[in-house]
PDB file as gemmi writes it, atoms N, CA and C in Angstrom:
CRYST1    1.000    1.000    1.000  90.00  90.00  90.00 P 1                      
ATOM      1  N   MET A   1       0.844  -1.177   0.011  1.00  0.00           N  
ATOM      2  CA  MET A   1       0.079   0.174   0.278  1.00  0.00           C  
ATOM      3  C   MET A   1       0.771   1.080  -0.072  1.00  0.00           C  
ATOM      4  N   ASN A   2       0.556   2.332  -0.923  1.00  0.00           N  
ATOM      5  CA  ASN A   2       1.206   3.756  -0.823  1.00  0.00           C  
ATOM      6  C   ASN A   2       1.293   4.011   0.451  1.00  0.00           C  
ATOM      7  N   GLU A   3       2.620   4.775   0.954  1.00  0.00           N  
ATOM      8  CA  GLU A   3       2.633   5.700   2.173  1.00  0.00           C  
ATOM      9  C   GLU A   3       2.067   6.481   2.190  1.00  0.00           C  
ATOM     10  N   GLU A   4       1.459   7.174   1.003  1.00  0.00           N  
ATOM     11  CA  GLU A   4       0.511   8.521   1.178  1.00  0.00           C  
ATOM     12  C   GLU A   4      -0.641   8.018   1.721  1.00  0.00           C  
ATOM     13  N   VAL A   5      -1.324   6.723   1.418  1.00  0.00           N  
ATOM     14  CA  VAL A   5      -2.489   6.415   1.702  1.00  0.00           C  
ATOM     15  C   VAL A   5      -2.318   6.251   3.226  1.00  0.00           C  
ATOM     16  N   LYS A   6      -1.589   5.340   3.442  1.00  0.00           N  
ATOM     17  CA  LYS A   6      -1.698   5.294   5.017  1.00  0.00           C  
ATOM     18  C   LYS A   6      -1.434   6.699   5.722  1.00  0.00           C  
ATOM     19  N   LYS A   7      -0.658   7.298   5.288  1.00  0.00           N  
ATOM     20  CA  LYS A   7      -0.433   8.717   6.004  1.00  0.00           C  
ATOM     21  C   LYS A   7      -1.804   9.629   6.032  1.00  0.00           C  
ATOM     22  N   ARG A   8      -2.535   9.691   4.852  1.00  0.00           N  
ATOM     23  CA  ARG A   8      -3.655  10.639   5.096  1.00  0.00           C  
ATOM     24  C   ARG A   8      -4.933   9.941   5.286  1.00  0.00           C  
ATOM     25  N   ALA A   9      -5.047   8.488   5.240  1.00  0.00           N  
ATOM     26  CA  ALA A   9      -6.434   7.794   5.931  1.00  0.00           C  
ATOM     27  C   ALA A   9      -6.707   8.281   7.271  1.00  0.00           C  
ATOM     28  N   VAL A  10      -8.128   8.383   7.275  1.00  0.00           N  
ATOM     29  CA  VAL A  10      -8.668   8.913   8.740  1.00  0.00           C  
ATOM     30  C   VAL A  10      -9.571   7.254   9.087  1.00  0.00           C  
ATOM     31  N   LEU A  11      -8.874   6.914  10.052  1.00  0.00           N  
ATOM     32  CA  LEU A  11      -9.643   5.351  10.573  1.00  0.00           C  
ATOM     33  C   LEU A  11      -9.991   5.535  12.099  1.00  0.00           C  
ATOM     34  N   ASN A  12     -10.879   4.961  12.254  1.00  0.00           N  
ATOM     35  CA  ASN A  12     -11.587   4.507  13.565  1.00  0.00           C  
ATOM     36  C   ASN A  12     -10.742   3.569  14.290  1.00  0.00           C  
ATOM     37  N   ASP A  13     -10.751   3.416  15.807  1.00  0.00           N  
ATOM     38  CA  ASP A  13     -10.288   2.212  16.214  1.00  0.00           C  
ATOM     39  C   ASP A  13     -10.720   0.894  15.417  1.00  0.00           C  
ATOM     40  N   GLY A  14      -9.919   0.073  15.394  1.00  0.00           N  
ATOM     41  CA  GLY A  14     -10.400  -1.213  14.686  1.00  0.00           C  
ATOM     42  C   GLY A  14     -10.569  -1.423  13.204  1.00  0.00           C  
ATOM     43  N   GLU A  15     -10.521  -0.121  12.705  1.00  0.00           N  
ATOM     44  CA  GLU A  15     -10.885  -0.130  11.326  1.00  0.00           C  
ATOM     45  C   GLU A  15      -9.423  -0.149  10.373  1.00  0.00           C  
ATOM     46  N   GLU A  16      -9.486  -0.757   9.351  1.00  0.00           N  
ATOM     47  CA  GLU A  16      -8.192  -1.022   8.284  1.00  0.00           C  
ATOM     48  C   GLU A  16      -8.704  -0.834   6.950  1.00  0.00           C  
ATOM     49  N   ILE A  17      -7.773  -0.157   6.108  1.00  0.00           N  
ATOM     50  CA  ILE A  17      -7.820   0.018   4.677  1.00  0.00           C  
ATOM     51  C   ILE A  17      -7.459  -0.878   4.019  1.00  0.00           C  
ATOM     52  N   LYS A  18      -8.379  -1.538   2.613  1.00  0.00           N  
ATOM     53  CA  LYS A  18      -7.874  -2.673   2.436  1.00  0.00           C  
ATOM     54  C   LYS A  18      -7.738  -2.299   0.853  1.00  0.00           C  
ATOM     55  N   GLY A  19      -6.878  -2.721  -0.256  1.00  0.00           N  
ATOM     56  CA  GLY A  19      -6.965  -2.580  -1.385  1.00  0.00           C  
ATOM     57  C   GLY A  19      -8.139  -3.196  -2.181  1.00  0.00           C  
ATOM     58  N   LYS A  20      -9.013  -2.853  -3.056  1.00  0.00           N  
ATOM     59  CA  LYS A  20      -9.805  -3.037  -3.952  1.00  0.00           C  
ATOM     60  C   LYS A  20      -9.221  -3.341  -5.124  1.00  0.00           C  
ATOM     61  N   GLY A  21      -8.650  -2.728  -5.790  1.00  0.00           N  
ATOM     62  CA  GLY A  21      -8.256  -2.779  -7.147  1.00  0.00           C  
ATOM     63  C   GLY A  21      -7.281  -1.778  -7.996  1.00  0.00           C  
ATOM     64  N   SER A  22      -7.061  -1.501  -9.021  1.00  0.00           N  
ATOM     65  CA  SER A  22      -6.223  -0.700  -9.675  1.00  0.00           C  
ATOM     66  C   SER A  22      -6.382  -0.268 -11.261  1.00  0.00           C  
ATOM     67  N   ARG A  23      -6.363   0.783 -11.590  1.00  0.00           N  
ATOM     68  CA  ARG A  23      -6.568   0.906 -12.988  1.00  0.00           C  
ATOM     69  C   ARG A  23      -5.881   2.076 -13.348  1.00  0.00           C  
ATOM     70  N   SER A  24      -5.467   2.040 -14.622  1.00  0.00           N  
ATOM     71  CA  SER A  24      -5.066   3.091 -15.473  1.00  0.00           C  
ATOM     72  C   SER A  24      -5.934   3.766 -16.362  1.00  0.00           C  
ATOM     73  N   LYS A  25      -5.582   5.143 -16.322  1.00  0.00           N  
ATOM     74  CA  LYS A  25      -6.281   5.909 -17.244  1.00  0.00           C  
ATOM     75  C   LYS A  25      -5.402   7.225 -18.247  1.00  0.00           C  
ATOM     76  N   GLY A  26      -6.208   7.425 -19.557  1.00  0.00           N  
ATOM     77  CA  GLY A  26      -5.485   8.454 -20.108  1.00  0.00           C  
ATOM     78  C   GLY A  26      -4.440   7.904 -21.493  1.00  0.00           C  
ATOM     79  N   SER A  27      -4.805   8.461 -22.705  1.00  0.00           N  
ATOM     80  CA  SER A  27      -4.078   8.298 -23.700  1.00  0.00           C  
ATOM     81  C   SER A  27      -2.563   7.218 -23.706  1.00  0.00           C  
ATOM     82  N   LEU A  28      -1.639   7.662 -22.678  1.00  0.00           N  
ATOM     83  CA  LEU A  28      -0.597   7.290 -22.079  1.00  0.00           C  
ATOM     84  C   LEU A  28      -0.398   6.731 -21.106  1.00  0.00           C  
ATOM     85  N   ALA A  29      -1.693   6.257 -20.391  1.00  0.00           N  
ATOM     86  CA  ALA A  29      -1.823   5.585 -19.081  1.00  0.00           C  
ATOM     87  C   ALA A  29      -1.105   6.527 -18.233  1.00  0.00           C  
ATOM     88  N   GLU A  30      -1.366   7.772 -18.436  1.00  0.00           N  
ATOM     89  CA  GLU A  30      -0.483   8.769 -17.283  1.00  0.00           C  
ATOM     90  C   GLU A  30      -1.266   8.473 -16.034  1.00  0.00           C  
ATOM     91  N   THR A  31      -2.047   8.205 -15.674  1.00  0.00           N  
ATOM     92  CA  THR A  31      -2.830   8.609 -14.506  1.00  0.00           C  
ATOM     93  C   THR A  31      -3.730   6.780 -13.512  1.00  0.00           C  
ATOM     94  N   ASP A  32      -3.111   6.671 -12.726  1.00  0.00           N  
ATOM     95  CA  ASP A  32      -3.098   5.279 -12.201  1.00  0.00           C  
ATOM     96  C   ASP A  32      -4.177   5.480 -11.076  1.00  0.00           C  
ATOM     97  N   ILE A  33      -4.989   5.094 -11.035  1.00  0.00           N  
ATOM     98  CA  ILE A  33      -6.127   4.997 -10.202  1.00  0.00           C  
ATOM     99  C   ILE A  33      -5.970   3.811  -9.011  1.00  0.00           C  
ATOM    100  N   TYR A  34      -6.098   3.903  -7.499  1.00  0.00           N  
ATOM    101  CA  TYR A  34      -6.094   2.880  -6.700  1.00  0.00           C  
ATOM    102  C   TYR A  34      -7.317   2.962  -5.801  1.00  0.00           C  
ATOM    103  N   SER A  35      -8.247   1.988  -5.640  1.00  0.00           N  
ATOM    104  CA  SER A  35      -9.164   2.005  -4.954  1.00  0.00           C  
ATOM    105  C   SER A  35      -9.132   0.951  -3.671  1.00  0.00           C  
ATOM    106  N   TYR A  36      -9.517   1.188  -2.730  1.00  0.00           N  
ATOM    107  CA  TYR A  36      -9.564   0.948  -1.369  1.00  0.00           C  
ATOM    108  C   TYR A  36     -10.956   0.744  -0.755  1.00  0.00           C  
ATOM    109  N   GLU A  37     -11.103  -0.053   0.138  1.00  0.00           N  
ATOM    110  CA  GLU A  37     -12.110  -0.442   1.108  1.00  0.00           C  
ATOM    111  C   GLU A  37     -11.828  -0.135   2.619  1.00  0.00           C  
ATOM    112  N   ILE A  38     -12.412   0.764   3.395  1.00  0.00           N  
ATOM    113  CA  ILE A  38     -12.308   0.821   4.727  1.00  0.00           C  
ATOM    114  C   ILE A  38     -13.525   0.074   5.631  1.00  0.00           C  
ATOM    115  N   VAL A  39     -12.463  -0.789   6.632  1.00  0.00           N  
ATOM    116  CA  VAL A  39     -13.381  -2.418   6.914  1.00  0.00           C  
ATOM    117  C   VAL A  39     -13.352  -2.147   8.308  1.00  0.00           C  
ATOM    118  N   SER A  40     -14.473  -2.237   9.014  1.00  0.00           N  
ATOM    119  CA  SER A  40     -14.668  -2.475  10.521  1.00  0.00           C  
ATOM    120  C   SER A  40     -14.029  -3.661  11.080  1.00  0.00           C  
ATOM    121  N   SER A  41     -13.493  -3.533  12.671  1.00  0.00           N  
ATOM    122  CA  SER A  41     -13.263  -4.881  13.124  1.00  0.00           C  
ATOM    123  C   SER A  41     -14.063  -6.156  12.954  1.00  0.00           C  
ATOM    124  N   ALA A  42     -15.653  -5.849  12.378  1.00  0.00           N  
ATOM    125  CA  ALA A  42     -16.765  -6.523  12.397  1.00  0.00           C  
ATOM    126  C   ALA A  42     -16.384  -7.290  11.043  1.00  0.00           C  
ATOM    127  N   GLY A  43     -15.663  -6.575  10.005  1.00  0.00           N  
ATOM    128  CA  GLY A  43     -15.597  -7.165   8.511  1.00  0.00           C  
ATOM    129  C   GLY A  43     -16.461  -6.563   7.568  1.00  0.00           C  
ATOM    130  N   GLU A  44     -17.277  -5.388   7.984  1.00  0.00           N  
ATOM    131  CA  GLU A  44     -18.467  -4.584   7.562  1.00  0.00           C  
ATOM    132  C   GLU A  44     -17.604  -3.431   6.886  1.00  0.00           C  
ATOM    133  N   VAL A  45     -18.151  -3.408   5.092  1.00  0.00           N  
ATOM    134  CA  VAL A  45     -17.289  -2.240   4.854  1.00  0.00           C  
ATOM    135  C   VAL A  45     -18.074  -0.639   5.290  1.00  0.00           C  
ATOM    136  N   VAL A  46     -17.225   0.201   5.882  1.00  0.00           N  
ATOM    137  CA  VAL A  46     -17.756   1.271   6.217  1.00  0.00           C  
ATOM    138  C   VAL A  46     -17.548   2.901   5.634  1.00  0.00           C  
ATOM    139  N   GLY A  47     -16.709   2.230   4.610  1.00  0.00           N  
ATOM    140  CA  GLY A  47     -15.889   3.477   3.569  1.00  0.00           C  
ATOM    141  C   GLY A  47     -15.165   3.027   2.445  1.00  0.00           C  
ATOM    142  N   THR A  48     -14.967   3.920   1.636  1.00  0.00           N  
ATOM    143  CA  THR A  48     -14.201   4.072   0.345  1.00  0.00           C  
ATOM    144  C   THR A  48     -13.243   5.003   0.349  1.00  0.00           C  
ATOM    145  N   ALA A  49     -12.081   4.619  -0.108  1.00  0.00           N  
ATOM    146  CA  ALA A  49     -10.708   5.886  -0.336  1.00  0.00           C  
ATOM    147  C   ALA A  49     -10.575   5.550  -1.763  1.00  0.00           C  
ATOM    148  N   GLU A  50      -9.870   6.629  -2.544  1.00  0.00           N  
ATOM    149  CA  GLU A  50      -9.125   6.635  -3.682  1.00  0.00           C  
ATOM    150  C   GLU A  50      -8.212   6.988  -3.666  1.00  0.00           C  
ATOM    151  N   TYR A  51      -6.834   6.544  -4.412  1.00  0.00           N  
ATOM    152  CA  TYR A  51      -5.390   7.311  -4.684  1.00  0.00           C  
ATOM    153  C   TYR A  51      -5.282   7.622  -5.808  1.00  0.00           C  
ATOM    154  N   THR A  52      -5.098   8.800  -6.627  1.00  0.00           N  
ATOM    155  CA  THR A  52      -4.724   8.925  -7.876  1.00  0.00           C  
ATOM    156  C   THR A  52      -3.362   9.597  -8.107  1.00  0.00           C  
ATOM    157  N   HIS A  53      -2.493   8.996  -9.086  1.00  0.00           N  
ATOM    158  CA  HIS A  53      -1.084   9.658  -9.305  1.00  0.00           C  
ATOM    159  C   HIS A  53      -1.138   9.584 -11.038  1.00  0.00           C  
ATOM    160  N   HIS A  54      -0.768  11.211 -11.123  1.00  0.00           N  
ATOM    161  CA  HIS A  54      -0.930  11.622 -12.497  1.00  0.00           C  
ATOM    162  C   HIS A  54       0.198  11.921 -12.612  1.00  0.00           C  
ATOM    163  N   THR A  55       1.005  11.502 -13.912  1.00  0.00           N  
ATOM    164  CA  THR A  55       1.840  12.114 -14.310  1.00  0.00           C  
ATOM    165  C   THR A  55       1.820  12.847 -15.753  1.00  0.00           C  
ATOM    166  N   ALA A  56       2.052  14.128 -15.815  1.00  0.00           N  
ATOM    167  CA  ALA A  56       1.429  14.870 -16.828  1.00  0.00           C  
ATOM    168  C   ALA A  56       2.565  14.744 -18.020  1.00  0.00           C  
ATOM    169  N   ILE A  57       2.025  14.467 -19.500  1.00  0.00           N  
ATOM    170  CA  ILE A  57       2.587  14.010 -20.506  1.00  0.00           C  
ATOM    171  C   ILE A  57       4.225  15.432 -20.730  1.00  0.00           C  
ATOM    172  N   LYS A  58       3.075  16.190 -20.813  1.00  0.00           N  
ATOM    173  CA  LYS A  58       4.387  17.559 -20.980  1.00  0.00           C  
ATOM    174  C   LYS A  58       5.211  18.244 -19.669  1.00  0.00           C  
ATOM    175  N   GLY A  59       6.167  18.085 -19.591  1.00  0.00           N  
ATOM    176  CA  GLY A  59       6.908  18.695 -18.225  1.00  0.00           C  
ATOM    177  C   GLY A  59       6.915  17.461 -17.267  1.00  0.00           C  
ATOM    178  N   PHE A  60       6.264  16.308 -17.426  1.00  0.00           N  
ATOM    179  CA  PHE A  60       6.322  15.190 -16.363  1.00  0.00           C  
ATOM    180  C   PHE A  60       5.957  15.700 -14.781  1.00  0.00           C  
ATOM    181  N   GLY A  61       5.256  16.838 -14.646  1.00  0.00           N  
ATOM    182  CA  GLY A  61       4.827  17.172 -13.493  1.00  0.00           C  
ATOM    183  C   GLY A  61       3.781  16.089 -13.022  1.00  0.00           C  
ATOM    184  N   VAL A  62       3.805  15.878 -11.721  1.00  0.00           N  
ATOM    185  CA  VAL A  62       3.047  14.709 -10.836  1.00  0.00           C  
ATOM    186  C   VAL A  62       2.102  15.478  -9.776  1.00  0.00           C  
ATOM    187  N   THR A  63       0.846  15.046 -10.317  1.00  0.00           N  
ATOM    188  CA  THR A  63      -0.056  15.471  -9.301  1.00  0.00           C  
ATOM    189  C   THR A  63      -0.751  14.286  -8.675  1.00  0.00           C  
ATOM    190  N   GLN A  64      -0.845  14.298  -7.360  1.00  0.00           N  
ATOM    191  CA  GLN A  64      -1.723  13.137  -6.750  1.00  0.00           C  
ATOM    192  C   GLN A  64      -2.835  13.599  -5.691  1.00  0.00           C  
ATOM    193  N   THR A  65      -3.956  12.768  -5.903  1.00  0.00           N  
ATOM    194  CA  THR A  65      -5.034  13.216  -4.870  1.00  0.00           C  
ATOM    195  C   THR A  65      -5.301  12.036  -3.820  1.00  0.00           C  
ATOM    196  N   PHE A  66      -6.027  12.146  -2.933  1.00  0.00           N  
ATOM    197  CA  PHE A  66      -6.459  10.937  -1.968  1.00  0.00           C  
ATOM    198  C   PHE A  66      -7.679  11.475  -1.548  1.00  0.00           C  
ATOM    199  N   THR A  67      -8.813  10.782  -1.930  1.00  0.00           N  
ATOM    200  CA  THR A  67     -10.427  10.760  -1.277  1.00  0.00           C  
ATOM    201  C   THR A  67     -10.440  10.112  -0.209  1.00  0.00           C  
ATOM    202  N   GLN A  68     -11.370  10.028   0.497  1.00  0.00           N  
ATOM    203  CA  GLN A  68     -12.101   9.142   1.337  1.00  0.00           C  
ATOM    204  C   GLN A  68     -13.480   9.240   1.985  1.00  0.00           C  
ATOM    205  N   LYS A  69     -14.298   8.725   1.689  1.00  0.00           N  
ATOM    206  CA  LYS A  69     -15.668   8.677   2.180  1.00  0.00           C  
ATOM    207  C   LYS A  69     -16.369   7.682   3.039  1.00  0.00           C  
ATOM    208  N   ASP A  70     -17.288   8.214   3.800  1.00  0.00           N  
ATOM    209  CA  ASP A  70     -18.067   7.024   4.576  1.00  0.00           C  
ATOM    210  C   ASP A  70     -18.840   6.007   3.758  1.00  0.00           C  
ATOM    211  N   ILE A  71     -19.793   5.292   4.494  1.00  0.00           N  
ATOM    212  CA  ILE A  71     -20.326   4.311   3.439  1.00  0.00           C  
ATOM    213  C   ILE A  71     -21.603   5.244   2.737  1.00  0.00           C  
ATOM    214  N   SER A  72     -21.938   6.313   3.627  1.00  0.00           N  
ATOM    215  CA  SER A  72     -23.329   7.122   2.926  1.00  0.00           C  
ATOM    216  C   SER A  72     -22.882   8.126   1.662  1.00  0.00           C  
ATOM    217  N   GLY A  73     -21.488   7.825   1.453  1.00  0.00           N  
ATOM    218  CA  GLY A  73     -21.061   9.188   0.463  1.00  0.00           C  
ATOM    219  C   GLY A  73     -20.362  10.255   0.876  1.00  0.00           C  
ATOM    220  N   LYS A  74     -20.219  10.515   2.286  1.00  0.00           N  
ATOM    221  CA  LYS A  74     -20.147  11.816   2.834  1.00  0.00           C  
ATOM    222  C   LYS A  74     -18.294  12.098   2.633  1.00  0.00           C  
ATOM    223  N   MET A  75     -17.752  12.987   1.938  1.00  0.00           N  
ATOM    224  CA  MET A  75     -16.495  13.239   2.161  1.00  0.00           C  
ATOM    225  C   MET A  75     -15.572  13.664   3.607  1.00  0.00           C  
ATOM    226  N   ILE A  76     -14.720  12.716   3.850  1.00  0.00           N  
ATOM    227  CA  ILE A  76     -13.688  12.785   5.123  1.00  0.00           C  
ATOM    228  C   ILE A  76     -12.701  13.536   4.618  1.00  0.00           C  
ATOM    229  N   VAL A  77     -12.043  12.737   3.635  1.00  0.00           N  
ATOM    230  CA  VAL A  77     -10.858  13.719   3.206  1.00  0.00           C  
ATOM    231  C   VAL A  77     -10.573  13.770   2.069  1.00  0.00           C  
ATOM    232  N   ASP A  78     -10.228  14.760   1.465  1.00  0.00           N  
ATOM    233  CA  ASP A  78     -10.143  15.372   0.232  1.00  0.00           C  
ATOM    234  C   ASP A  78      -8.660  16.521  -0.146  1.00  0.00           C  
ATOM    235  N   GLU A  79      -7.460  15.527  -0.344  1.00  0.00           N  
ATOM    236  CA  GLU A  79      -6.500  16.167  -0.316  1.00  0.00           C  
ATOM    237  C   GLU A  79      -5.999  16.091  -1.749  1.00  0.00           C  
ATOM    238  N   ARG A  80      -5.235  17.140  -2.471  1.00  0.00           N  
ATOM    239  CA  ARG A  80      -4.536  16.906  -3.896  1.00  0.00           C  
ATOM    240  C   ARG A  80      -2.941  17.865  -3.219  1.00  0.00           C  
ATOM    241  N   TRP A  81      -2.027  17.201  -3.789  1.00  0.00           N  
ATOM    242  CA  TRP A  81      -0.745  17.640  -3.725  1.00  0.00           C  
ATOM    243  C   TRP A  81      -0.081  17.280  -4.656  1.00  0.00           C  
TER     244      TRP A  81                                                      
END                                                                             
């Protein structure tokens, strides 16, 4: 798991973040998208998270984002750097 995801995820006691899958998008697959589930100690999915890593084709600048939502869709974390 990406260190940025571990650092930025907001987890309650007993919760953990588990990888769900990944995909790439863009004409040159310049954006990598990683999906996660937030799971309670009882094994129930209580939220979702997504981390993206985009490398610009021109200039090779990098943009990263992390979003985390609870199970109802309420935004908990929305960061871009």
